[in-house]
mmCIF file of C-alpha atoms in Angstrom:
data_model
loop_
_atom_site.group_PDB
_atom_site.id
_atom_site.type_symbol
_atom_site.label_atom_id
_atom_site.label_comp_id
_atom_site.label_asym_id
_atom_site.label_seq_id
_atom_site.Cartn_x
_atom_site.Cartn_y
_atom_site.Cartn_z
ATOM 1 C CA GLY O 1 0.011 -0.025 -0.010
ATOM 2 C CA ALA O 2 0.963 3.647 -0.176
ATOM 3 C CA GLY O 3 3.382 5.016 2.380
ATOM 4 C CA VAL O 4 3.425 8.372 4.068
ATOM 5 C CA SER O 5 3.380 11.182 1.602
ATOM 6 C CA GLN O 6 4.373 14.812 2.039
ATOM 7 C CA SER O 7 3.952 17.874 -0.051
ATOM 8 C CA PRO O 8 5.601 19.925 -1.329
ATOM 9 C CA SER O 9 8.899 18.043 -1.563
ATOM 10 C CA ASN O 10 10.729 21.349 -1.730
ATOM 11 C CA LYS O 11 9.658 24.846 -0.705
ATOM 12 C CA VAL O 12 11.610 28.033 -1.052
ATOM 13 C CA THR O 13 10.161 31.080 0.610
ATOM 14 C CA GLU O 14 11.113 34.579 1.602
ATOM 15 C CA LYS O 15 11.721 35.533 5.179
ATOM 16 C CA GLY O 16 8.479 36.693 6.833
ATOM 17 C CA LYS O 17 6.136 34.693 4.616
ATOM 18 C CA ASP O 18 3.856 31.929 5.919
ATOM 19 C CA VAL O 19 4.179 28.364 4.722
ATOM 20 C CA GLU O 20 1.998 25.244 4.960
ATOM 21 C CA LEU O 21 3.442 21.738 4.840
ATOM 22 C CA ARG O 22 1.168 18.757 4.306
ATOM 23 C CA CYS O 23 1.374 15.182 5.463
ATOM 24 C CA ASP O 24 -0.769 12.224 4.348
ATOM 25 C CA PRO O 25 -0.289 9.320 6.722
ATOM 26 C CA ILE O 26 -0.676 5.636 5.958
ATOM 27 C CA SER O 27 -4.337 4.773 5.840
ATOM 28 C CA GLY O 28 -5.556 3.494 9.217
ATOM 29 C CA HIS O 29 -2.663 4.920 11.209
ATOM 30 C CA THR O 30 -4.114 6.876 14.136
ATOM 31 C CA ALA O 31 -0.852 8.433 15.340
ATOM 32 C CA LEU O 32 0.941 11.130 13.369
ATOM 33 C CA TYR O 33 4.297 12.833 14.188
ATOM 34 C CA TRP O 34 6.161 15.788 12.886
ATOM 35 C CA TYR O 35 9.977 16.051 13.182
ATOM 36 C CA ARG O 36 12.492 18.540 11.918
ATOM 37 C CA GLN O 37 15.985 17.802 10.696
ATOM 38 C CA SER O 38 18.561 20.573 10.426
ATOM 39 C CA LEU O 39 22.303 20.679 10.260
ATOM 40 C CA GLY O 40 22.805 22.238 13.643
ATOM 41 C CA GLN O 41 20.120 20.442 15.635
ATOM 42 C CA GLY O 42 19.871 16.964 14.093
ATOM 43 C CA LEU O 43 16.467 15.297 14.182
ATOM 44 C CA GLU O 44 14.013 16.951 16.545
ATOM 45 C CA PHE O 45 10.500 16.011 17.642
ATOM 46 C CA LEU O 46 7.963 18.773 16.991
ATOM 47 C CA ILE O 47 4.410 17.475 17.719
ATOM 48 C CA TYR O 48 2.395 14.335 17.966
ATOM 49 C CA PHE O 49 -1.265 13.659 17.121
ATOM 50 C CA GLN O 50 -3.473 10.860 18.362
ATOM 51 C CA GLY O 51 -6.500 11.103 16.129
ATOM 52 C CA ASN O 52 -7.217 14.786 15.765
ATOM 53 C CA SER O 53 -5.880 15.850 19.084
ATOM 54 C CA ALA O 54 -2.307 16.780 19.971
ATOM 55 C CA PRO O 55 -1.364 15.481 23.410
ATOM 56 C CA ASP O 56 2.276 16.524 22.986
ATOM 57 C CA LYS O 57 3.228 19.835 21.463
ATOM 58 C CA SER O 58 6.359 20.175 23.473
ATOM 59 C CA GLY O 59 8.701 20.276 20.529
ATOM 60 C CA LEU O 60 7.208 23.207 18.705
ATOM 61 C CA PRO O 61 10.066 25.812 18.740
ATOM 62 C CA SER O 62 7.910 28.895 18.972
ATOM 63 C CA ASP O 63 4.374 30.164 18.698
ATOM 64 C CA ARG O 64 4.973 30.764 14.975
ATOM 65 C CA PHE O 65 4.587 27.004 14.599
ATOM 66 C CA SER O 66 1.229 25.327 14.619
ATOM 67 C CA ALA O 67 -0.252 22.086 13.354
ATOM 68 C CA GLU O 68 -3.643 20.582 12.888
ATOM 69 C CA ARG O 69 -5.062 17.304 11.852
ATOM 70 C CA THR O 70 -8.529 16.800 10.444
ATOM 71 C CA GLY O 71 -10.591 13.679 10.036
ATOM 72 C CA GLY O 72 -7.895 11.685 11.768
ATOM 73 C CA SER O 73 -5.956 11.724 8.537
ATOM 74 C CA VAL O 74 -4.173 14.644 6.831
ATOM 75 C CA SER O 75 -2.094 16.949 8.855
ATOM 76 C CA THR O 76 -0.843 20.444 8.110
ATOM 77 C CA LEU O 77 2.193 22.105 9.767
ATOM 78 C CA THR O 78 2.022 25.887 9.466
ATOM 79 C CA ILE O 79 4.981 28.211 10.048
ATOM 80 C CA GLN O 80 4.100 31.859 10.233
ATOM 81 C CA ARG O 81 6.510 34.726 9.529
ATOM 82 C CA THR O 82 9.270 32.331 8.518
ATOM 83 C CA GLN O 83 12.802 32.991 9.654
ATOM 84 C CA GLN O 84 16.061 31.706 8.157
ATOM 85 C CA GLU O 85 16.632 29.408 11.102
ATOM 86 C CA ASP O 86 13.381 27.607 10.082
ATOM 87 C CA SER O 87 15.248 26.157 7.058
ATOM 88 C CA ALA O 88 15.275 22.406 7.510
ATOM 89 C CA VAL O 89 13.792 19.149 6.255
ATOM 90 C CA TYR O 90 10.400 18.617 7.905
ATOM 91 C CA LEU O 91 9.591 14.940 8.280
ATOM 92 C CA CYS O 92 6.229 13.385 9.010
ATOM 93 C CA ALA O 93 5.686 9.877 10.351
ATOM 94 C CA SER O 94 2.636 7.795 11.176
ATOM 95 C CA SER O 95 2.004 4.670 13.213
ATOM 96 C CA LEU O 96 -0.760 2.336 14.296
ATOM 97 C CA ALA O 97 -0.253 3.514 17.891
ATOM 98 C CA ILE O 98 -0.918 0.156 19.502
ATOM 99 C CA ALA O 99 -2.295 1.019 22.984
ATOM 100 C CA GLY O 100 0.253 0.244 25.624
ATOM 101 C CA GLY O 101 2.581 -1.366 23.161
ATOM 102 C CA THR O 102 5.616 -0.598 21.128
ATOM 103 C CA ASP O 103 5.083 0.842 17.760
ATOM 104 C CA THR O 104 6.967 1.368 14.496
ATOM 105 C CA GLN O 105 6.857 4.826 12.947
ATOM 106 C CA TYR O 106 6.900 5.044 9.171
ATOM 107 C CA PHE O 107 8.393 8.201 7.727
ATOM 108 C CA GLY O 108 7.558 10.234 4.659
ATOM 109 C CA PRO O 109 10.174 11.636 2.259
ATOM 110 C CA GLY O 110 10.147 15.021 3.938
ATOM 111 C CA THR O 111 9.724 18.594 2.803
ATOM 112 C CA ARG O 112 12.923 20.618 2.369
ATOM 113 C CA LEU O 113 12.158 24.183 3.416
ATOM 114 C CA THR O 114 14.562 26.936 2.477
ATOM 115 C CA VAL O 115 13.942 30.443 3.897
ATOM 116 C CA LEU O 116 15.853 33.148 2.017
ATOM 117 C CA SER S 1 17.845 18.061 22.547
ATOM 118 C CA GLN S 2 19.448 14.841 21.550
ATOM 119 C CA GLN S 3 18.966 11.802 23.785
ATOM 120 C CA GLY S 4 21.796 9.791 22.532
ATOM 121 C CA GLU S 5 25.147 9.802 21.059
ATOM 122 C CA GLU S 6 26.347 7.591 18.284
ATOM 123 C CA ASP S 7 29.794 6.494 17.465
ATOM 124 C CA PRO S 8 31.569 6.541 15.267
ATOM 125 C CA GLN S 9 30.308 9.636 13.568
ATOM 126 C CA ALA S 10 31.592 8.255 10.291
ATOM 127 C CA LEU S 11 32.600 4.788 9.211
ATOM 128 C CA SER S 12 34.264 3.795 5.974
ATOM 129 C CA ILE S 13 34.652 0.099 5.048
ATOM 130 C CA GLN S 14 35.025 -2.249 2.051
ATOM 131 C CA GLU S 15 32.220 -4.343 0.654
ATOM 132 C CA GLY S 16 31.969 -7.662 2.481
ATOM 133 C CA GLU S 17 33.224 -6.304 5.761
ATOM 134 C CA ASN S 18 31.006 -5.956 8.819
ATOM 135 C CA ALA S 19 29.937 -2.539 10.153
ATOM 136 C CA THR S 20 29.278 -1.882 13.781
ATOM 137 C CA MET S 21 27.628 1.314 15.051
ATOM 138 C CA ASN S 22 26.997 2.150 18.681
ATOM 139 C CA CYS S 23 24.404 4.271 20.395
ATOM 140 C CA SER S 24 24.232 5.510 23.968
ATOM 141 C CA TYR S 25 21.280 7.164 25.624
ATOM 142 C CA LYS S 26 20.587 8.910 28.927
ATOM 143 C CA THR S 27 17.095 8.079 30.212
ATOM 144 C CA SER S 28 14.990 4.941 30.670
ATOM 145 C CA ILE S 29 13.393 3.649 27.517
ATOM 146 C CA ASN S 30 10.422 1.632 26.396
ATOM 147 C CA ASN S 31 12.084 0.646 23.113
ATOM 148 C CA LEU S 32 14.952 1.611 20.875
ATOM 149 C CA GLN S 33 14.745 1.755 17.085
ATOM 150 C CA TRP S 34 17.314 1.947 14.316
ATOM 151 C CA TYR S 35 16.656 3.889 11.125
ATOM 152 C CA ARG S 36 18.492 4.397 7.871
ATOM 153 C CA GLN S 37 18.522 7.611 5.812
ATOM 154 C CA ASN S 38 19.659 7.966 2.221
ATOM 155 C CA SER S 39 20.586 11.357 0.829
ATOM 156 C CA GLY S 40 19.182 13.371 3.766
ATOM 157 C CA ARG S 41 15.531 12.515 3.065
ATOM 158 C CA GLY S 42 13.017 9.921 4.371
ATOM 159 C CA LEU S 43 13.932 7.626 7.208
ATOM 160 C CA VAL S 44 13.568 3.880 6.681
ATOM 161 C CA HIS S 45 12.742 1.791 9.756
ATOM 162 C CA LEU S 46 15.219 -1.088 10.226
ATOM 163 C CA ILE S 47 14.556 -2.733 13.518
ATOM 164 C CA LEU S 48 12.922 -2.158 16.901
ATOM 165 C CA ILE S 49 14.104 -3.709 20.109
ATOM 166 C CA ARG S 50 12.077 -3.563 23.330
ATOM 167 C CA SER S 51 13.587 -2.720 26.691
ATOM 168 C CA ASN S 52 13.151 -6.310 27.852
ATOM 169 C CA GLU S 53 14.997 -7.761 24.883
ATOM 170 C CA ARG S 54 18.746 -8.138 24.620
ATOM 171 C CA GLU S 55 19.333 -9.062 20.998
ATOM 172 C CA LYS S 56 17.369 -9.055 17.754
ATOM 173 C CA HIS S 57 18.116 -10.105 14.199
ATOM 174 C CA SER S 58 16.703 -9.130 10.879
ATOM 175 C CA GLY S 59 18.445 -10.439 7.762
ATOM 176 C CA ARG S 60 22.037 -9.089 7.872
ATOM 177 C CA LEU S 61 21.194 -6.842 10.788
ATOM 178 C CA ARG S 62 21.895 -7.649 14.402
ATOM 179 C CA VAL S 63 20.937 -5.251 17.202
ATOM 180 C CA THR S 64 21.880 -5.593 20.834
ATOM 181 C CA LEU S 65 20.573 -3.606 23.811
ATOM 182 C CA ASP S 66 22.178 -3.254 27.232
ATOM 183 C CA THR S 67 19.825 -1.276 29.418
ATOM 184 C CA SER S 68 22.259 -1.374 32.341
ATOM 185 C CA LYS S 69 24.780 0.535 30.212
ATOM 186 C CA LYS S 70 22.132 2.469 28.334
ATOM 187 C CA SER S 71 23.672 1.447 25.072
ATOM 188 C CA SER S 72 22.820 -0.388 21.844
ATOM 189 C CA SER S 73 24.768 -1.536 18.871
ATOM 190 C CA LEU S 74 23.835 -2.190 15.257
ATOM 191 C CA LEU S 75 25.861 -4.726 13.318
ATOM 192 C CA ILE S 76 25.539 -5.012 9.518
ATOM 193 C CA THR S 77 27.228 -8.158 8.295
ATOM 194 C CA ALA S 78 28.689 -8.681 4.808
ATOM 195 C CA SER S 79 28.141 -5.068 3.878
ATOM 196 C CA ARG S 80 27.191 -3.914 0.397
ATOM 197 C CA ALA S 81 27.679 -0.681 -1.427
ATOM 198 C CA ALA S 82 23.908 -0.176 -1.200
ATOM 199 C CA ASP S 83 24.224 -0.031 2.592
ATOM 200 C CA THR S 84 25.912 3.360 2.226
ATOM 201 C CA ALA S 85 23.664 5.756 4.227
ATOM 202 C CA SER S 86 23.294 7.507 7.518
ATOM 203 C CA TYR S 87 22.148 5.341 10.433
ATOM 204 C CA PHE S 88 20.272 6.726 13.413
ATOM 205 C CA CYS S 89 19.191 5.201 16.689
ATOM 206 C CA ALA S 90 15.973 6.572 18.284
ATOM 207 C CA THR S 91 14.633 5.975 21.726
ATOM 208 C CA ASP S 92 11.022 5.901 22.816
ATOM 209 C CA ALA S 93 10.739 6.614 26.520
ATOM 210 C CA GLY S 94 7.116 5.389 26.721
ATOM 211 C CA GLY S 95 4.659 6.610 29.334
ATOM 212 C CA THR S 96 3.519 10.135 28.659
ATOM 213 C CA SER S 97 6.264 10.416 26.035
ATOM 214 C CA TYR S 98 4.867 7.379 24.200
ATOM 215 C CA GLY S 99 5.733 7.509 20.540
ATOM 216 C CA LYS S 100 7.933 10.578 20.832
ATOM 217 C CA LEU S 101 11.282 9.486 19.358
ATOM 218 C CA THR S 102 14.485 11.049 20.415
ATOM 219 C CA PHE S 103 17.263 10.606 17.875
ATOM 220 C CA GLY S 104 20.990 10.298 18.063
ATOM 221 C CA GLN S 105 23.274 12.330 15.841
ATOM 222 C CA GLY S 106 23.759 9.422 13.462
ATOM 223 C CA THR S 107 26.605 7.527 11.898
ATOM 224 C CA ILE S 108 27.512 8.060 8.267
ATOM 225 C CA LEU S 109 28.418 4.721 6.734
ATOM 226 C CA THR S 110 30.262 4.457 3.434
ATOM 227 C CA VAL S 111 30.761 1.075 1.915
ATOM 228 C CA HIS S 112 33.300 1.014 -0.948
ATOM 229 C CA PRO S 113 32.779 -1.497 -3.757
#
């Protein structure tokens, strides 16, 4: 079946503009995760959704970052007033989220964001 | 912040040789996972080992976990040029942090044909 997909694959924007990044998880996966990978910080957790709710937003770096998930499926990560330090690859993952158990996360190909 | 550290940071070997990568972490975990990444894009899940397991195999991969030392190792046997990639360990602390993976800095593996 189809894996996790993300769009766009690449995004170049100007400092101060808003951007939206989209993630389509694997069908039937209830958990969805956003991570960010940058040269200076490595791979960082941003936010986690269980269904449409986000029990853990602890990784969002500032209030310019927000995310939502609708219908328990597609998720959008929005970055407002982008800064150059937001340049990174944004990775999305999904999992079955087996209650009380261990769980494999499947990653999408990522969106490479470049803020000029 | 990064949970773990991996060593070596880079490893260069010849095809057919074995490659061993190590990962250390700081807090208690529910499970530890290894991922591969090609060309800085999507991560491919390789293997998951639970905190109550000590060793796991998958094809040419062997993972060990020592919770007393808070360390894990990934062994790739009979390496191939196609194994060239970055390898990351990731820990899942479970509990309220369930599913939130904390990644190491990664090991860049180069396998020369």
